[in-house]
Amino acid sequence: MRHRRLGQTDLELSILGFGASPLGNVFSVVDPAESTRAVHQAIDWGINFFDVSPYYGVTLAEQRLGMALDGKRHEVILTTKCGRYGADDFDFSARTIVAGVDASLARLKTDYVDLLQVHDVEFGDVEQIVTETLPALRGLQQLGKTRYIGITGYSLETLITIAQLAPVDSILSYCRYNLMVQDMDEILTPLAKSKSIGLINASPLHMGVLSPGEIPTWHPAPPEIRAAGHRANEICKSHGLRLTEVALRFCLAHSYVSSTLVGMSTVKELEENLRALDPSEDASVIQEIITAIGSDFNYVWPSGRIDY
Ligand code: NAD
């Protein structure tokens, strides 16, 4: 497993990271014994970066990850989030953030996280996040409850605006760099590079669109994007390839991203995803997929308080 430093922190992340949202039954109902096995195998096979949030399964993912990591906390780099607690439950006030982190730490069975991230900043007020939320996170850093702080979200514009107004150690962007869409590299990556901010890329499978499985009903992608994912899957099959592996390998090749977070909950998914670390010449099939996606390439759905 290769590792990359996250921006200017001293965190050396495995380039393939374990997205723990599926542990909260976000995509489908998960067997907790199996997801615990997946977490343990991931550590044994070199994955050291685990991402979760109180939002995933309304605390269920944190509870399950905390139990799975019991006794193994020192072997991993652990991040959780704050500010989003349900589908429509946002509170970026310092008071809620501070109380929320203590609850997250209790569920995760630890007294600190390595990275604490403000979750889905486009649903907040930029001024509040800059003047109240991020200072609260810095206060928690002073108290030793987190080693570093970051922001996450879908809206590249909001992430950039905040990163220009307040110092952050990392930015996590999702569904903005994979086989369906690559506009992260147009504006966010240059900003992150210029400020030496760590960059985390989440949802390399476009939250399941680039997988053969069922796409959950809450998924914001319209029917034409789901159909494009289906075409990509058919192309891979015709070449004897697995779409998830091609899609993940594409993301892992990014030269600035420190870690690509893929959501997993079974040993089978983990085994398949680790194969994306093996070199392969996918350029022509990737070109075929992007041609088949056609005008739907770089489609971005509305998200947050403002329609971006
Ligand atoms: P993803 O693109 O990683 O896709 C996850 C889906 O793909 C799940 O249904 C999973 O079961 C399935 N999958 C994974 N490997 C597979 C395989 N080999 N074969 C078939 N299906 C497979 O989307 P994601 O889970 O949303 O993103 C990854 C992680 O990034 C999340 O778990 C979360 O930790 C993080 N994330 C953060 C934010 C945020 O902070 N706003 C947003 C999105 C994701």
Short mmCIF file of C-alpha atoms and ligand atoms in Angstrom, two decimals:
data_model
loop_
_atom_site.label_atom_id
_atom_site.label_comp_id
_atom_site.label_asym_id
_atom_site.label_seq_id
_atom_site.Cartn_x
_atom_site.Cartn_y
_atom_site.Cartn_z
CA MET A 1 0.00 0.00 0.00
CA ARG A 2 1.32 3.43 -0.88
CA HIS A 3 0.84 6.39 1.44
CA ARG A 4 0.61 10.12 0.85
CA ARG A 5 0.97 12.95 3.29
CA LEU A 6 -2.21 14.98 3.75
CA GLY A 7 -1.21 18.51 2.83
CA GLN A 8 1.00 20.03 5.52
CA THR A 9 -0.11 17.64 8.27
CA ASP A 10 1.99 14.72 9.48
CA LEU A 11 -0.77 12.25 8.52
CA GLU A 12 0.45 9.68 6.00
CA LEU A 13 -2.75 8.30 4.51
CA SER A 14 -3.08 5.05 2.58
CA ILE A 15 -3.96 6.13 -0.97
CA LEU A 16 -7.02 3.88 -0.72
CA GLY A 17 -9.20 4.92 2.21
CA PHE A 18 -12.12 3.12 3.90
CA GLY A 19 -15.37 5.08 3.61
CA ALA A 20 -17.50 3.88 6.50
CA SER A 21 -20.86 5.40 5.51
CA PRO A 22 -22.17 1.97 4.39
CA LEU A 23 -21.77 0.78 8.02
CA GLY A 24 -24.75 3.02 8.80
CA ASN A 25 -27.00 1.05 6.37
CA VAL A 26 -26.83 4.04 4.03
CA PHE A 27 -26.77 2.01 0.81
CA SER A 28 -28.33 -1.24 2.05
CA VAL A 29 -28.74 -3.16 5.29
CA VAL A 30 -25.32 -4.34 6.40
CA ASP A 31 -24.37 -7.33 8.54
CA PRO A 32 -22.34 -5.78 11.40
CA ALA A 33 -20.23 -8.93 11.88
CA GLU A 34 -19.27 -8.82 8.20
CA SER A 35 -18.50 -5.09 8.23
CA THR A 36 -16.30 -5.64 11.31
CA ARG A 37 -14.42 -8.36 9.39
CA ALA A 38 -14.02 -5.91 6.47
CA VAL A 39 -12.59 -3.23 8.79
CA HIS A 40 -10.13 -5.72 10.35
CA GLN A 41 -9.06 -7.12 6.96
CA ALA A 42 -8.63 -3.59 5.60
CA ILE A 43 -6.19 -2.80 8.43
CA ASP A 44 -4.34 -6.10 7.91
CA TRP A 45 -4.05 -5.34 4.20
CA GLY A 46 -2.63 -1.87 4.71
CA ILE A 47 -5.56 0.57 4.71
CA ASN A 48 -4.97 3.04 7.53
CA PHE A 49 -7.49 5.81 6.75
CA PHE A 50 -11.10 5.53 7.97
CA ASP A 51 -13.78 8.19 7.36
CA VAL A 52 -17.14 8.39 9.13
CA SER A 53 -19.73 10.93 10.32
CA PRO A 54 -22.52 11.08 12.91
CA TYR A 55 -24.83 11.64 9.91
CA TYR A 56 -24.27 8.15 8.44
CA GLY A 57 -27.17 6.07 9.70
CA VAL A 58 -27.83 8.76 12.35
CA THR A 59 -24.82 7.63 14.47
CA LEU A 60 -25.01 3.92 13.52
CA ALA A 61 -21.87 4.02 11.33
CA GLU A 62 -19.86 5.69 14.11
CA GLN A 63 -21.08 3.11 16.63
CA ARG A 64 -20.18 0.19 14.38
CA LEU A 65 -16.82 1.63 13.35
CA GLY A 66 -16.01 2.38 16.99
CA MET A 67 -16.74 -1.21 17.96
CA ALA A 68 -14.75 -2.59 15.03
CA LEU A 69 -11.76 -0.39 15.89
CA ASP A 70 -11.84 -1.24 19.60
CA GLY A 71 -8.24 -2.21 20.45
CA LYS A 72 -7.03 -1.12 17.01
CA ARG A 73 -7.48 2.64 17.28
CA HIS A 74 -3.72 3.26 17.40
CA GLU A 75 -3.27 1.46 14.04
CA VAL A 76 -5.45 3.87 12.05
CA ILE A 77 -5.92 7.49 11.03
CA LEU A 78 -9.49 8.27 12.01
CA THR A 79 -11.68 11.12 10.83
CA THR A 80 -15.25 12.04 11.64
CA LYS A 81 -17.37 15.10 10.93
CA CYS A 82 -19.63 17.64 12.56
CA GLY A 83 -22.43 20.01 11.61
CA ARG A 84 -24.61 17.48 9.77
CA TYR A 85 -26.63 15.09 11.90
CA GLY A 86 -29.46 13.98 9.57
CA ALA A 87 -30.66 14.39 5.97
CA ASP A 88 -32.05 17.84 6.79
CA ASP A 89 -30.49 18.30 10.22
CA PHE A 90 -27.68 20.84 10.07
CA ASP A 91 -26.27 22.85 12.96
CA PHE A 92 -22.93 24.58 12.54
CA SER A 93 -23.08 26.49 15.85
CA ALA A 94 -20.04 26.22 18.13
CA ARG A 95 -22.18 24.89 20.97
CA THR A 96 -23.56 21.97 18.93
CA ILE A 97 -20.18 21.23 17.36
CA VAL A 98 -18.44 20.99 20.74
CA ALA A 99 -21.15 18.77 22.27
CA GLY A 100 -21.39 16.70 19.09
CA VAL A 101 -17.70 15.89 19.02
CA ASP A 102 -17.77 14.51 22.55
CA ALA A 103 -20.67 12.25 21.51
CA SER A 104 -18.77 11.13 18.39
CA LEU A 105 -15.64 10.37 20.43
CA ALA A 106 -17.69 8.27 22.86
CA ARG A 107 -19.22 6.27 19.98
CA LEU A 108 -15.82 5.84 18.35
CA LYS A 109 -14.34 4.71 21.71
CA THR A 110 -11.47 7.15 21.51
CA ASP A 111 -10.48 10.45 23.09
CA TYR A 112 -9.34 12.10 19.87
CA VAL A 113 -9.71 11.92 16.09
CA ASP A 114 -6.90 12.68 13.69
CA LEU A 115 -9.07 14.92 11.54
CA LEU A 116 -12.36 16.65 12.34
CA GLN A 117 -14.28 17.90 9.31
CA VAL A 118 -17.19 20.31 8.94
CA HIS A 119 -19.73 18.19 7.05
CA ASP A 120 -21.30 19.47 3.81
CA VAL A 121 -20.48 23.14 4.14
CA GLU A 122 -22.78 24.23 1.30
CA PHE A 123 -25.72 23.66 3.67
CA GLY A 124 -24.34 26.20 6.12
CA ASP A 125 -23.84 29.93 6.21
CA VAL A 126 -20.31 30.75 4.98
CA GLU A 127 -19.89 33.57 7.47
CA GLN A 128 -20.92 31.36 10.39
CA ILE A 129 -18.62 28.55 9.27
CA VAL A 130 -15.67 30.95 8.98
CA THR A 131 -16.26 32.99 12.14
CA GLU A 132 -17.83 30.43 14.49
CA THR A 133 -17.59 26.81 13.30
CA LEU A 134 -13.95 26.63 12.25
CA PRO A 135 -12.75 28.58 15.33
CA ALA A 136 -14.69 26.03 17.44
CA LEU A 137 -12.81 23.24 15.66
CA ARG A 138 -9.49 25.02 16.33
CA GLY A 139 -10.53 25.17 20.00
CA LEU A 140 -11.14 21.41 19.96
CA GLN A 141 -7.70 21.01 18.37
CA GLN A 142 -6.18 22.99 21.27
CA LEU A 143 -7.93 20.63 23.68
CA GLY A 144 -6.40 17.61 21.90
CA LYS A 145 -9.76 16.27 20.69
CA THR A 146 -8.65 16.45 17.07
CA ARG A 147 -5.20 16.67 15.54
CA TYR A 148 -6.28 18.55 12.38
CA ILE A 149 -9.37 20.20 10.93
CA GLY A 150 -11.00 20.21 7.51
CA ILE A 151 -14.12 20.86 5.46
CA THR A 152 -16.20 18.60 3.23
CA GLY A 153 -18.88 19.11 0.63
CA TYR A 154 -20.23 18.76 -2.90
CA SER A 155 -20.18 22.42 -3.94
CA LEU A 156 -16.66 23.20 -5.13
CA GLU A 157 -17.47 26.92 -5.03
CA THR A 158 -18.39 26.85 -1.33
CA LEU A 159 -15.35 24.75 -0.42
CA ILE A 160 -13.10 27.20 -2.24
CA THR A 161 -14.76 30.28 -0.74
CA ILE A 162 -14.28 28.95 2.79
CA ALA A 163 -10.70 27.78 2.18
CA GLN A 164 -9.84 31.27 0.95
CA LEU A 165 -11.31 32.89 4.06
CA ALA A 166 -10.04 30.57 6.81
CA PRO A 167 -7.08 28.20 7.15
CA VAL A 168 -8.03 24.52 6.91
CA ASP A 169 -5.76 21.48 6.89
CA SER A 170 -7.81 19.44 4.42
CA ILE A 171 -10.68 19.53 1.96
CA LEU A 172 -12.84 16.50 1.13
CA SER A 173 -14.81 16.71 -2.09
CA TYR A 174 -17.15 13.96 -3.31
CA CYS A 175 -18.58 12.93 -6.68
CA ARG A 176 -16.46 15.62 -8.40
CA TYR A 177 -13.59 13.44 -9.61
CA ASN A 178 -14.30 10.03 -11.09
CA LEU A 179 -15.27 8.56 -14.47
CA MET A 180 -18.53 10.56 -14.55
CA VAL A 181 -17.25 14.01 -13.59
CA GLN A 182 -13.84 15.62 -13.24
CA ASP A 183 -14.40 19.30 -12.53
CA MET A 184 -12.61 19.02 -9.16
CA ASP A 185 -9.42 19.45 -11.13
CA GLU A 186 -10.61 22.65 -12.81
CA ILE A 187 -10.93 24.76 -9.67
CA LEU A 188 -10.49 22.89 -6.39
CA THR A 189 -7.23 21.04 -7.01
CA PRO A 190 -5.36 24.20 -8.14
CA LEU A 191 -6.53 26.05 -5.01
CA ALA A 192 -5.57 23.15 -2.72
CA LYS A 193 -2.15 22.88 -4.37
CA SER A 194 -1.49 26.61 -4.18
CA LYS A 195 -2.25 26.62 -0.43
CA SER A 196 -0.73 23.16 0.25
CA ILE A 197 -4.08 22.00 1.65
CA GLY A 198 -4.59 18.25 1.84
CA LEU A 199 -7.12 16.92 -0.67
CA ILE A 200 -9.33 13.86 -0.13
CA ASN A 201 -11.42 12.51 -2.99
CA ALA A 202 -14.58 10.64 -1.99
CA SER A 203 -17.12 8.58 -3.93
CA PRO A 204 -14.95 7.18 -6.75
CA LEU A 205 -17.95 5.01 -7.72
CA HIS A 206 -20.22 8.08 -7.88
CA MET A 207 -22.04 6.75 -4.80
CA GLY A 208 -22.82 3.47 -6.57
CA VAL A 209 -23.63 4.72 -10.10
CA LEU A 210 -20.32 3.20 -11.23
CA SER A 211 -21.07 -0.21 -9.75
CA PRO A 212 -23.28 -3.08 -10.86
CA GLY A 213 -25.35 -2.88 -7.66
CA GLU A 214 -28.66 -1.21 -6.86
CA ILE A 215 -28.54 2.58 -6.64
CA PRO A 216 -30.31 3.84 -3.49
CA THR A 217 -33.51 5.86 -3.89
CA TRP A 218 -31.98 8.91 -2.14
CA HIS A 219 -29.26 9.18 -4.81
CA PRO A 220 -29.46 12.66 -6.40
CA ALA A 221 -28.38 11.52 -9.90
CA PRO A 222 -31.18 11.78 -12.49
CA PRO A 223 -32.15 8.77 -14.67
CA GLU A 224 -29.79 9.72 -17.52
CA ILE A 225 -26.76 9.60 -15.18
CA ARG A 226 -27.83 6.20 -13.84
CA ALA A 227 -28.23 5.04 -17.47
CA ALA A 228 -24.72 6.32 -18.28
CA GLY A 229 -23.37 4.27 -15.36
CA HIS A 230 -25.15 1.24 -16.75
CA ARG A 231 -23.52 1.81 -20.17
CA ALA A 232 -20.11 2.10 -18.49
CA ASN A 233 -20.73 -1.23 -16.77
CA GLU A 234 -21.68 -2.91 -20.08
CA ILE A 235 -18.50 -1.57 -21.72
CA CYS A 236 -16.31 -2.96 -18.94
CA LYS A 237 -18.08 -6.31 -19.09
CA SER A 238 -17.50 -6.48 -22.85
CA HIS A 239 -13.76 -6.14 -22.16
CA GLY A 240 -13.83 -8.70 -19.35
CA LEU A 241 -13.18 -5.94 -16.81
CA ARG A 242 -14.89 -4.93 -13.58
CA LEU A 243 -16.25 -1.34 -13.68
CA THR A 244 -15.58 -0.74 -9.97
CA GLU A 245 -11.93 -1.67 -10.43
CA VAL A 246 -11.46 0.53 -13.53
CA ALA A 247 -13.23 3.46 -11.85
CA LEU A 248 -11.25 3.16 -8.64
CA ARG A 249 -7.90 2.71 -10.40
CA PHE A 250 -8.60 5.90 -12.36
CA CYS A 251 -9.05 7.86 -9.12
CA LEU A 252 -6.04 6.29 -7.40
CA ALA A 253 -3.82 7.62 -10.19
CA HIS A 254 -4.54 11.26 -9.22
CA SER A 255 -1.24 12.99 -8.52
CA TYR A 256 -2.33 15.38 -5.74
CA VAL A 257 -5.16 13.60 -3.88
CA SER A 258 -3.81 12.04 -0.66
CA SER A 259 -6.48 9.36 -0.33
CA THR A 260 -9.45 8.14 -2.36
CA LEU A 261 -12.31 7.10 -0.07
CA VAL A 262 -14.46 4.24 -1.29
CA GLY A 263 -17.50 3.09 0.70
CA MET A 264 -17.27 -0.58 1.67
CA SER A 265 -18.86 -2.96 4.13
CA THR A 266 -17.87 -6.49 3.05
CA VAL A 267 -14.62 -8.41 2.68
CA LYS A 268 -15.62 -9.18 -0.94
CA GLU A 269 -15.86 -5.47 -1.83
CA LEU A 270 -12.60 -4.82 0.00
CA GLU A 271 -10.79 -7.59 -1.90
CA GLU A 272 -12.12 -6.33 -5.22
CA ASN A 273 -11.22 -2.73 -4.43
CA LEU A 274 -7.68 -3.61 -3.38
CA ARG A 275 -7.17 -5.04 -6.89
CA ALA A 276 -7.42 -1.46 -8.18
CA LEU A 277 -3.97 -0.91 -6.66
CA ASP A 278 -2.47 -3.27 -9.27
CA PRO A 279 -1.24 -1.54 -12.41
CA SER A 280 -3.30 -2.01 -15.58
CA GLU A 281 -3.56 -0.30 -18.94
CA ASP A 282 -7.13 1.04 -18.83
CA ALA A 283 -6.71 4.17 -21.00
CA SER A 284 -8.63 2.93 -24.04
CA VAL A 285 -11.57 1.53 -22.05
CA ILE A 286 -11.75 4.76 -20.03
CA GLN A 287 -11.90 6.73 -23.27
CA GLU A 288 -14.67 4.42 -24.51
CA ILE A 289 -16.62 4.97 -21.26
CA ILE A 290 -16.26 8.76 -21.41
CA THR A 291 -17.39 8.75 -25.04
CA ALA A 292 -20.43 6.64 -24.04
CA ILE A 293 -21.26 9.05 -21.19
CA GLY A 294 -21.32 11.76 -23.86
CA SER A 295 -23.01 15.04 -22.96
CA ASP A 296 -23.78 13.74 -19.44
CA PHE A 297 -20.06 13.89 -18.59
CA ASN A 298 -19.45 16.51 -15.86
CA TYR A 299 -23.15 16.65 -14.94
CA VAL A 300 -23.52 18.29 -11.50
CA TRP A 301 -26.74 18.15 -9.46
CA PRO A 302 -27.93 21.01 -7.26
CA SER A 303 -26.85 20.80 -3.62
CA GLY A 304 -26.98 23.05 -0.58
CA ARG A 305 -28.57 26.36 0.25
CA ILE A 306 -27.76 27.89 -3.11
CA ASP A 307 -28.33 26.21 -6.45
CA TYR A 308 -24.81 25.84 -7.83
P1 NAD B 1 -18.72 5.32 -3.39
O1 NAD B 1 -18.59 5.97 -4.71
O2 NAD B 1 -17.50 4.90 -2.68
O3 NAD B 1 -19.72 4.08 -3.58
C1 NAD B 1 -20.13 3.29 -2.50
C2 NAD B 1 -21.09 2.22 -3.01
O4 NAD B 1 -20.37 1.35 -3.88
C3 NAD B 1 -21.64 1.36 -1.88
O5 NAD B 1 -22.96 0.97 -2.24
C4 NAD B 1 -20.73 0.17 -1.89
O6 NAD B 1 -21.36 -0.98 -1.35
C5 NAD B 1 -20.47 0.02 -3.37
N1 NAD B 1 -19.20 -0.68 -3.64
C6 NAD B 1 -17.98 -0.43 -3.13
N2 NAD B 1 -17.07 -1.29 -3.62
C7 NAD B 1 -17.74 -2.11 -4.46
C8 NAD B 1 -17.37 -3.21 -5.26
N3 NAD B 1 -16.11 -3.63 -5.32
N4 NAD B 1 -18.31 -3.83 -6.01
C9 NAD B 1 -19.59 -3.40 -6.00
N5 NAD B 1 -20.02 -2.36 -5.25
C10 NAD B 1 -19.10 -1.73 -4.49
O7 NAD B 1 -19.59 6.32 -2.48
P2 NAD B 1 -19.54 6.73 -0.95
O8 NAD B 1 -19.57 5.54 -0.06
O9 NAD B 1 -20.59 7.75 -0.79
O10 NAD B 1 -18.14 7.49 -0.80
C11 NAD B 1 -17.05 6.92 -0.12
C12 NAD B 1 -16.88 7.49 1.28
O11 NAD B 1 -16.51 8.87 1.19
C13 NAD B 1 -18.13 7.47 2.14
O12 NAD B 1 -18.35 6.20 2.72
C14 NAD B 1 -17.80 8.55 3.14
O13 NAD B 1 -16.92 8.04 4.12
C15 NAD B 1 -17.07 9.58 2.26
N6 NAD B 1 -17.98 10.63 1.74
C16 NAD B 1 -18.02 11.82 2.38
C17 NAD B 1 -18.89 12.81 1.95
C18 NAD B 1 -18.94 14.13 2.69
O14 NAD B 1 -18.17 14.33 3.61
N7 NAD B 1 -19.80 15.05 2.32
C19 NAD B 1 -19.73 12.59 0.86
C20 NAD B 1 -19.64 11.38 0.20
C21 NAD B 1 -18.76 10.40 0.65
#
